[in-house]
Coordinates of C-alpha atoms in Angstrom, one line a residue:
M27 CA 84.4 40.7 -57.6
G28 CA 87.1 38.4 -58.8
P29 CA 90.5 39.3 -60.5
P30 CA 90.3 41.2 -63.5
G31 CA 91.4 38.1 -65.6
L32 CA 88.1 36.3 -64.8
R33 CA 86.3 38.9 -66.9
A34 CA 87.9 37.5 -70.1
L35 CA 86.7 34.0 -69.3
P36 CA 83.9 32.5 -71.3
P37 CA 80.5 32.0 -69.5
L38 CA 81.0 29.4 -66.9
L39 CA 78.7 27.5 -64.4
V40 CA 78.7 29.1 -61.2
L41 CA 78.1 27.1 -58.0
G42 CA 77.3 29.4 -55.1
A43 CA 76.9 28.4 -51.5
W44 CA 75.5 30.1 -48.8
C45 CA 75.9 29.5 -45.0
A46 CA 75.3 31.7 -41.7
C47 CA 76.3 31.1 -38.4
A48 CA 74.6 32.1 -35.2
A49 CA 77.9 33.8 -34.2
A50 CA 79.6 34.9 -37.5
P51 CA 78.6 37.3 -40.2
R52 CA 77.1 36.2 -43.4
C53 CA 79.4 34.6 -45.8
T54 CA 79.5 33.8 -49.6
Y55 CA 81.7 31.4 -51.6
T56 CA 81.9 31.6 -55.3
F57 CA 83.3 28.5 -57.4
V58 CA 83.9 29.1 -61.3
L59 CA 84.5 26.0 -63.2
P60 CA 85.0 25.5 -66.8
P61 CA 81.9 24.2 -68.2
Q62 CA 83.7 21.8 -70.8
K63 CA 84.8 19.7 -68.3
F64 CA 81.2 18.9 -66.8
T65 CA 78.6 16.8 -69.0
G66 CA 76.5 16.0 -65.8
A67 CA 75.4 16.9 -62.7
V68 CA 77.7 18.4 -60.1
C69 CA 77.5 16.5 -56.7
W70 CA 78.3 18.0 -53.5
S71 CA 79.7 15.5 -51.1
G72 CA 80.0 17.5 -48.2
P73 CA 77.3 19.0 -45.6
T74 CA 74.0 20.3 -47.4
A75 CA 74.0 23.9 -46.9
A76 CA 70.7 25.7 -46.6
R77 CA 70.2 28.0 -49.8
P78 CA 68.4 31.4 -49.0
A79 CA 65.2 32.2 -50.6
P80 CA 65.8 34.6 -53.6
D81 CA 63.7 37.1 -51.8
A82 CA 65.0 36.4 -48.3
A83 CA 63.3 38.9 -45.7
N84 CA 65.2 40.6 -42.8
A85 CA 63.7 40.4 -39.4
S86 CA 61.4 43.4 -39.6
E87 CA 59.6 41.9 -42.6
V88 CA 58.9 38.7 -40.5
A89 CA 57.8 40.4 -37.4
A90 CA 55.0 42.3 -39.8
L91 CA 54.0 39.2 -41.3
R92 CA 53.6 37.4 -37.9
M93 CA 51.6 40.3 -36.8
R94 CA 49.1 40.2 -40.0
L95 CA 49.0 36.4 -39.4
G96 CA 47.8 36.8 -35.8
R97 CA 45.1 38.9 -37.0
H98 CA 43.9 36.7 -39.4
E99 CA 44.0 34.0 -36.9
E100 CA 41.8 36.1 -34.5
L101 CA 39.3 36.8 -37.1
L102 CA 39.1 32.8 -37.8
R103 CA 38.4 32.2 -34.2
E104 CA 35.9 34.9 -34.0
L105 CA 34.2 33.0 -37.0
Q106 CA 34.0 29.8 -35.5
R107 CA 32.3 31.1 -32.2
L108 CA 29.8 32.7 -34.5
A109 CA 29.2 29.5 -36.0
A110 CA 29.1 27.4 -32.9
R111 CA 26.0 29.6 -31.5
P112 CA 22.8 27.7 -32.6
T113 CA 20.9 31.1 -32.6
A114 CA 23.3 33.4 -34.4
P115 CA 21.8 35.7 -36.5
W116 CA 22.5 35.6 -40.2
G117 CA 23.4 39.2 -40.2
Q118 CA 26.5 38.7 -37.6
L119 CA 27.7 36.0 -39.8
R120 CA 27.4 37.8 -43.0
R121 CA 29.2 40.8 -41.2
S122 CA 32.0 38.4 -40.0
R123 CA 32.2 37.2 -43.6
R124 CA 33.0 40.9 -44.7
L125 CA 35.6 41.2 -41.9
P126 CA 38.8 39.5 -43.8
A127 CA 38.0 41.7 -46.9
R128 CA 38.0 44.9 -44.8
A129 CA 41.2 43.6 -43.0
A130 CA 42.8 42.8 -46.5
A131 CA 42.1 46.3 -47.8
A132 CA 43.4 48.0 -44.7
Q133 CA 46.8 45.9 -45.0
G134 CA 47.2 46.0 -48.8
G135 CA 46.1 49.5 -49.4
P136 CA 44.1 51.2 -52.2
G137 CA 46.7 50.0 -54.9
G138 CA 45.7 46.4 -54.6
P139 CA 45.7 43.4 -52.7
G140 CA 48.5 43.2 -50.0
P141 CA 50.7 40.3 -48.4
G142 CA 47.5 39.3 -46.5
A143 CA 45.1 39.1 -49.4
E144 CA 45.5 35.3 -49.9
P145 CA 44.8 34.3 -46.2
A146 CA 41.8 36.8 -46.5
A147 CA 40.3 34.8 -49.4
A148 CA 40.8 31.6 -47.2
L149 CA 38.7 33.2 -44.4
A150 CA 36.2 34.4 -46.8
L151 CA 35.7 30.9 -48.0
L152 CA 35.7 29.6 -44.6
G153 CA 32.8 31.8 -43.8
E154 CA 30.8 30.8 -46.7
R155 CA 31.3 27.1 -45.6
V156 CA 30.1 28.0 -42.2
L157 CA 27.0 29.8 -43.7
N158 CA 26.3 26.8 -45.8
A159 CA 26.7 24.4 -42.8
S160 CA 24.3 26.5 -40.6
A161 CA 21.6 26.5 -43.2
E162 CA 21.9 22.5 -43.6
A163 CA 21.9 22.3 -39.7
Q164 CA 18.6 24.4 -39.9
R165 CA 16.9 22.2 -42.6
A166 CA 18.1 19.2 -40.6
A167 CA 16.3 20.5 -37.3
A168 CA 13.3 21.2 -39.4
R169 CA 13.1 17.7 -40.8
F170 CA 13.8 16.2 -37.6
H171 CA 10.9 18.0 -36.0
Q172 CA 8.5 16.7 -38.8
L173 CA 9.7 13.3 -38.3
D174 CA 9.2 13.5 -34.4
V175 CA 5.4 14.9 -35.1
Q176 CA 5.0 11.8 -37.1
F177 CA 6.6 9.5 -34.5
R178 CA 4.0 10.9 -31.9
E179 CA 1.1 10.3 -34.2
L180 CA 2.1 6.8 -35.0
A181 CA 2.7 6.1 -31.2
Q182 CA -0.6 7.1 -30.6
L183 CA -2.1 5.0 -33.2
V184 CA -0.2 1.9 -32.0
S185 CA -1.6 2.5 -28.5
R186 CA -5.2 2.8 -29.8
Q187 CA -4.7 -0.3 -31.5
S188 CA -3.1 -2.2 -28.8
G189 CA -6.1 -1.2 -26.5
L190 CA -8.2 -2.6 -29.1
I191 CA -6.5 -5.9 -29.7
A192 CA -6.6 -6.3 -26.0
R193 CA -10.3 -5.8 -25.8
L194 CA -10.9 -8.2 -28.7
E195 CA -8.8 -10.9 -27.0
R196 CA -10.8 -10.4 -24.0
L197 CA -14.0 -11.1 -25.9
C198 CA -12.5 -13.9 -28.0
P199 CA -12.0 -17.2 -26.1
G200 CA -8.4 -18.6 -26.6
G201 CA -7.3 -15.5 -28.2
S202 CA -4.6 -14.3 -25.8
G203 CA -1.8 -16.1 -27.5
G204 CA -1.1 -18.7 -24.9
Q205 CA -1.1 -16.5 -22.4
Q206 CA -3.3 -16.9 -19.1
Q207 CA -6.5 -14.9 -19.7
V208 CA -7.9 -12.8 -16.6
L209 CA -11.5 -13.3 -16.4
P210 CA -14.3 -11.7 -14.6
P211 CA -14.8 -12.6 -10.9
P212 CA -17.4 -15.6 -10.5
L213 CA -20.7 -14.5 -9.6
V214 CA -22.8 -15.4 -6.3
P215 CA -26.3 -16.4 -6.6
V216 CA -28.9 -13.6 -7.6
V217 CA -31.4 -15.2 -5.4
P218 CA -30.3 -17.0 -2.0
V219 CA -30.2 -20.5 -1.8
S220 CA -31.9 -20.8 1.4
L221 CA -35.1 -18.9 -0.4
V222 CA -35.5 -21.2 -3.1
G223 CA -34.4 -24.6 -1.8
G224 CA -31.4 -24.8 -3.9
T225 CA -29.4 -27.9 -5.1
N226 CA -26.8 -29.6 -2.8
D227 CA -24.1 -28.5 -5.5
T228 CA -24.9 -25.2 -5.2
S229 CA -24.9 -25.4 -1.3
R230 CA -21.6 -26.9 -1.5
R231 CA -20.3 -23.8 -3.9
L232 CA -21.4 -21.3 -1.0
V233 CA -20.2 -23.6 2.1
P234 CA -23.1 -22.3 4.3
A235 CA -22.8 -23.3 8.1
P236 CA -25.8 -25.2 9.4
E237 CA -28.3 -23.1 10.9
P238 CA -31.0 -23.9 13.8
Q239 CA -34.4 -24.3 12.4
R240 CA -36.0 -21.7 14.4
D241 CA -33.6 -19.1 13.0
Q242 CA -34.9 -20.1 9.6
T243 CA -38.4 -19.4 10.4
L244 CA -37.6 -16.0 11.8
R245 CA -35.7 -14.9 8.7
Q246 CA -37.1 -11.9 6.7
Q247 CA -40.0 -11.8 9.5
R248 CA -38.1 -9.6 12.1
P249 CA -37.0 -6.0 11.7
L250 CA -33.6 -4.8 12.1
A251 CA -32.6 -4.1 15.8
S252 CA -30.7 -0.9 14.4
P253 CA -27.3 0.0 15.9
L254 CA -28.8 3.5 16.3
P255 CA -32.0 2.8 18.5
A256 CA -35.2 5.0 18.4
G257 CA -35.5 7.6 20.8
H258 CA -31.9 8.3 21.1
P259 CA -30.5 10.9 18.8
A260 CA -27.5 10.1 16.6
V261 CA -25.2 12.9 18.3
P262 CA -22.1 12.3 20.1
T263 CA -22.5 11.8 23.8
K264 CA -18.7 11.5 24.6
P265 CA -19.0 10.4 28.4
A266 CA -16.0 10.7 30.6
G267 CA -13.3 8.4 29.3
P268 CA -11.2 7.3 27.5
W269 CA -12.3 3.7 27.8
R270 CA -10.7 0.4 27.2
D271 CA -13.8 -0.5 25.2
C272 CA -17.6 -0.2 25.1
A273 CA -17.9 -2.9 27.4
E274 CA -15.8 -1.3 30.0
A275 CA -17.9 1.9 29.7
H276 CA -21.3 -0.3 30.0
R277 CA -19.7 -1.8 33.1
A278 CA -19.0 1.6 34.7
G279 CA -22.8 2.2 34.1
H280 CA -23.0 4.1 30.8
E281 CA -26.1 2.5 29.4
R282 CA -26.8 5.3 26.6
S283 CA -25.4 4.4 23.2
G284 CA -23.6 7.4 21.4
V285 CA -20.0 8.2 20.8
Y286 CA -17.1 7.2 23.3
E287 CA -13.5 7.7 23.4
L288 CA -11.4 4.5 23.5
R289 CA -7.9 4.2 24.4
L290 CA -6.0 1.8 22.0
G291 CA -2.4 1.8 22.9
R292 CA -1.0 5.2 22.6
H293 CA -3.9 6.6 20.6
V294 CA -7.5 7.6 21.5
V295 CA -10.2 6.9 18.7
S296 CA -13.9 7.9 18.7
A297 CA -16.3 4.9 18.3
W298 CA -20.2 4.3 18.3
C299 CA -20.8 2.1 21.4
E300 CA -24.1 0.3 21.3
Q301 CA -25.3 -0.1 25.1
Q302 CA -28.8 -1.4 24.7
L303 CA -28.9 -4.0 22.0
E304 CA -28.7 -7.4 23.6
G305 CA -27.0 -6.6 26.7
G306 CA -25.0 -3.5 25.4
G307 CA -21.4 -3.2 25.6
W308 CA -21.0 -3.5 21.5
T309 CA -18.2 -1.7 20.0
V310 CA -19.6 -0.5 16.1
I311 CA -17.0 -1.1 13.6
Q312 CA -18.7 -0.6 10.5
R313 CA -22.0 0.9 9.4
R314 CA -23.5 1.7 6.2
Q315 CA -27.1 3.3 6.2
D316 CA -27.4 6.3 3.6
G317 CA -24.3 6.0 1.1
S318 CA -22.8 9.3 2.3
V319 CA -19.3 7.8 2.6
N320 CA -17.2 6.6 -0.2
F321 CA -16.0 2.9 0.9
F322 CA -14.0 2.5 -2.4
T323 CA -10.7 3.7 -1.0
T324 CA -7.1 2.8 -0.2
W325 CA -5.1 0.8 2.1
Q326 CA -4.2 3.4 4.5
H327 CA -7.7 4.8 4.9
Y328 CA -8.8 1.4 5.4
K329 CA -6.1 1.0 8.4
A330 CA -6.7 4.2 10.3
G331 CA -10.4 4.6 9.4
F332 CA -12.7 6.9 7.9
G333 CA -16.1 8.4 8.2
Q334 CA -17.9 9.7 11.2
P335 CA -18.9 7.4 14.4
D336 CA -22.4 8.8 14.5
G337 CA -22.6 8.2 10.5
E338 CA -21.4 5.8 8.0
Y339 CA -18.0 4.9 9.0
W340 CA -15.1 2.3 9.3
L341 CA -13.4 2.0 12.6
G342 CA -10.2 0.9 11.0
L343 CA -8.3 -2.3 10.6
E344 CA -5.6 -1.3 13.2
P345 CA -8.1 -0.3 15.8
V346 CA -9.9 -3.3 15.5
H347 CA -6.9 -5.3 15.6
Q348 CA -5.7 -3.7 19.0
L349 CA -9.2 -4.3 20.2
T350 CA -9.4 -8.0 19.2
S351 CA -5.9 -8.6 20.6
R352 CA -6.9 -8.2 23.9
G353 CA -8.9 -11.3 24.2
D354 CA -11.7 -13.4 22.7
H355 CA -14.7 -11.2 21.1
E356 CA -17.7 -12.2 19.1
L357 CA -19.0 -10.6 16.0
L358 CA -22.7 -9.3 15.3
V359 CA -23.7 -8.5 11.7
L360 CA -27.0 -6.4 11.6
L361 CA -28.7 -6.3 8.0
E362 CA -31.7 -4.5 6.6
D363 CA -33.3 -4.7 3.1
W364 CA -35.0 -1.7 1.5
G365 CA -38.3 -3.3 2.6
G366 CA -37.5 -3.2 6.3
R367 CA -36.8 -7.0 6.7
G368 CA -33.9 -7.4 9.0
A369 CA -31.4 -10.4 9.9
R370 CA -28.5 -11.1 11.6
A371 CA -25.2 -13.2 11.6
R372 CA -23.4 -14.0 14.8
Y373 CA -19.8 -15.4 15.0
D374 CA -18.6 -16.7 18.7
G375 CA -15.1 -15.7 17.6
F376 CA -13.7 -12.9 15.6
S377 CA -10.2 -11.1 15.3
L378 CA -7.7 -9.7 13.1
E379 CA -4.1 -10.6 12.7
P380 CA -1.6 -7.8 12.6
E381 CA -0.6 -5.8 9.6
S382 CA 2.5 -7.9 9.0
D383 CA -0.2 -10.6 8.1
H384 CA -2.3 -8.2 6.3
Y385 CA -5.2 -8.2 9.0
R386 CA -6.2 -11.5 8.1
L387 CA -9.6 -12.4 9.3
R388 CA -10.4 -15.2 12.1
L389 CA -13.8 -16.5 12.6
G390 CA -15.6 -18.7 14.8
Q391 CA -18.9 -20.6 14.8
Y392 CA -21.8 -19.1 12.8
H393 CA -25.4 -18.3 14.3
G394 CA -28.2 -16.7 13.0
D395 CA -30.8 -16.0 10.6
A396 CA -28.9 -14.2 7.8
G397 CA -27.2 -17.2 6.5
D398 CA -23.6 -17.5 6.7
S399 CA -21.7 -15.3 3.7
L400 CA -18.6 -14.6 5.7
S401 CA -17.2 -18.0 6.6
W402 CA -15.9 -18.4 2.9
H403 CA -13.7 -15.2 3.7
N404 CA -12.1 -16.9 7.0
D405 CA -8.6 -17.0 7.1
K406 CA -8.3 -14.5 4.2
P407 CA -6.3 -11.3 4.2
F408 CA -7.7 -8.2 3.7
S409 CA -7.5 -6.6 0.4
T410 CA -8.0 -3.0 -1.3
V411 CA -7.5 -1.7 -4.6
D412 CA -4.0 -0.9 -4.2
R413 CA -2.9 -4.0 -1.9
D414 CA -4.3 -7.2 -3.8
R415 CA -4.0 -10.0 -1.5
D416 CA -7.1 -12.2 -2.7
S417 CA -6.9 -15.4 -4.3
Y418 CA -8.2 -14.6 -7.4
S419 CA -6.0 -13.7 -10.3
G420 CA -7.4 -10.2 -11.2
N421 CA -8.2 -7.7 -8.3
C422 CA -11.2 -8.4 -6.6
A423 CA -11.1 -5.2 -4.7
L424 CA -11.4 -3.4 -8.4
Y425 CA -14.3 -5.5 -9.2
Q426 CA -16.1 -5.3 -6.1
R427 CA -15.3 -1.5 -5.3
G428 CA -14.6 -1.7 -1.7
G429 CA -12.1 -3.4 0.9
W430 CA -12.8 -6.7 2.3
W431 CA -11.2 -10.0 3.0
Y432 CA -11.8 -11.0 -0.5
H433 CA -11.2 -14.8 -1.7
A434 CA -12.2 -15.4 -5.3
C435 CA -14.0 -12.8 -5.1
A436 CA -16.9 -12.5 -2.5
H437 CA -19.9 -13.8 -0.8
S438 CA -20.4 -10.8 1.3
N439 CA -19.3 -7.1 0.4
L440 CA -20.6 -5.0 3.2
N441 CA -18.1 -2.4 2.1
G442 CA -19.3 -2.2 -1.6
V443 CA -21.2 0.5 -3.5
W444 CA -24.7 1.8 -1.6
H445 CA -27.0 1.3 -4.8
R446 CA -30.4 2.8 -3.9
G447 CA -33.5 0.8 -4.3
G448 CA -32.2 -2.8 -3.6
H449 CA -31.8 -4.5 -6.9
Y450 CA -29.1 -2.8 -9.1
R451 CA -27.5 -3.2 -12.4
S452 CA -23.8 -2.9 -12.8
R453 CA -20.9 -4.7 -14.7
Y454 CA -19.9 -6.7 -11.8
Q455 CA -21.4 -7.4 -8.2
D456 CA -20.2 -4.5 -6.7
G457 CA -23.3 -3.6 -4.2
V458 CA -23.5 -4.0 -0.5
Y459 CA -24.5 -7.4 -0.4
W460 CA -25.0 -10.6 1.7
A461 CA -25.5 -13.3 -0.7
E462 CA -27.2 -15.5 1.6
F463 CA -29.9 -13.2 2.7
R464 CA -30.8 -11.3 -0.5
G465 CA -28.5 -12.5 -3.2
G466 CA -25.4 -10.7 -4.8
A467 CA -27.5 -8.5 -7.1
Y468 CA -29.3 -6.8 -4.2
S469 CA -27.6 -3.9 -2.4
L470 CA -28.9 -3.6 1.3
K471 CA -30.1 -0.4 2.8
K472 CA -28.4 -0.8 6.0
A473 CA -25.5 -2.9 7.4
A474 CA -23.5 -2.9 10.5
M475 CA -20.7 -4.8 12.4
L476 CA -20.4 -4.9 16.2
I477 CA -17.9 -6.6 18.4
R478 CA -17.6 -7.1 22.0
P479 CA -15.8 -9.3 24.4
L480 CA -17.1 -12.8 25.1
R481 CA -17.0 -12.2 28.6
L482 CA -18.2 -8.9 29.7

């Protein structure tokens, strides 16, 4: 307190300043000024001193507040973790909402809200917002699921409509919007030109090679000399070998037709050797006779071969290439219709290029009475449904349902579908046919391809 004389003074304006130094005790300065000499604000020109709060707390009170604040922050983090879980049960969120209230009651006591009541209310409000946000997220997820279902339904509808439009464009000429339209492959004559004395234009389209007159008179009159001769069962014989080819086995004195083992490079393959037909020494590279083997297959199957050599089979593009790369070979094609009438086509040159050139066909001059339906395929690569190498804008192997040296598309298709009965109905000409023998709409009963060296 001041001197006793100050107690008699009239009310004065008292200005106080408080400062606390880290190394000095707390101090207070009091200035007493006459009120009549000041009509405005009193300005302090020295450094501004921090004024203590009216209810300044001591160190223990600050520590207690910090402890309560830490608990509230922990509760807030727990709420955030629960809200982040997409599958958090609603009961857990409701319990977490009640946690701040119980914490506030524990801190404030039964007499009323304590110092943590305000943070607890804030946490409760935050929990309410988390619940609302989670409910909104669930509603948005349900709406998204509905939109996804509608989108899939619309996509299926568009796909069906696109397919319908594509079919209509194929049926309507000029309806492809200026794009090139893929048309079905051209058909070969249903009846061979040679049987009806066709016009010169048709003859030029088929490009048949000239045939000797004596061969023309023999057509349709001589039965097929089958690569499975009568009197010899179609069972494997497998004489000692393996042989270089069937001609070598024939020269060694094996004159019985059957299954022989041939060595081609590092591999040994089984093939049917025809040892009695026209001097023997023939290696059968293809045979159709009963429809027991599916010839509508892939490139790898045609490359390696398939079927059984004592039945329907394809020796393989790679084995045939290995055989014909050893020297000049000739090809004999044997055909038979469902009436037992046979025909043959013979070519004095036959070979296949390597796989790098897609086993391109090389043919020599034609002779025979079946008509030349293979020279049109000369110099063409082999094509399958998964290796389209033909000259046509579409996939001839898909239309013809086989593998062959397709051009655009075929005048012969000995690897097509074996239709029973001869004449067949199909959207495309996909039978086993030789156009110059019975036409493109007649599926032959038997067909075989045989090769042997030109000089035995």
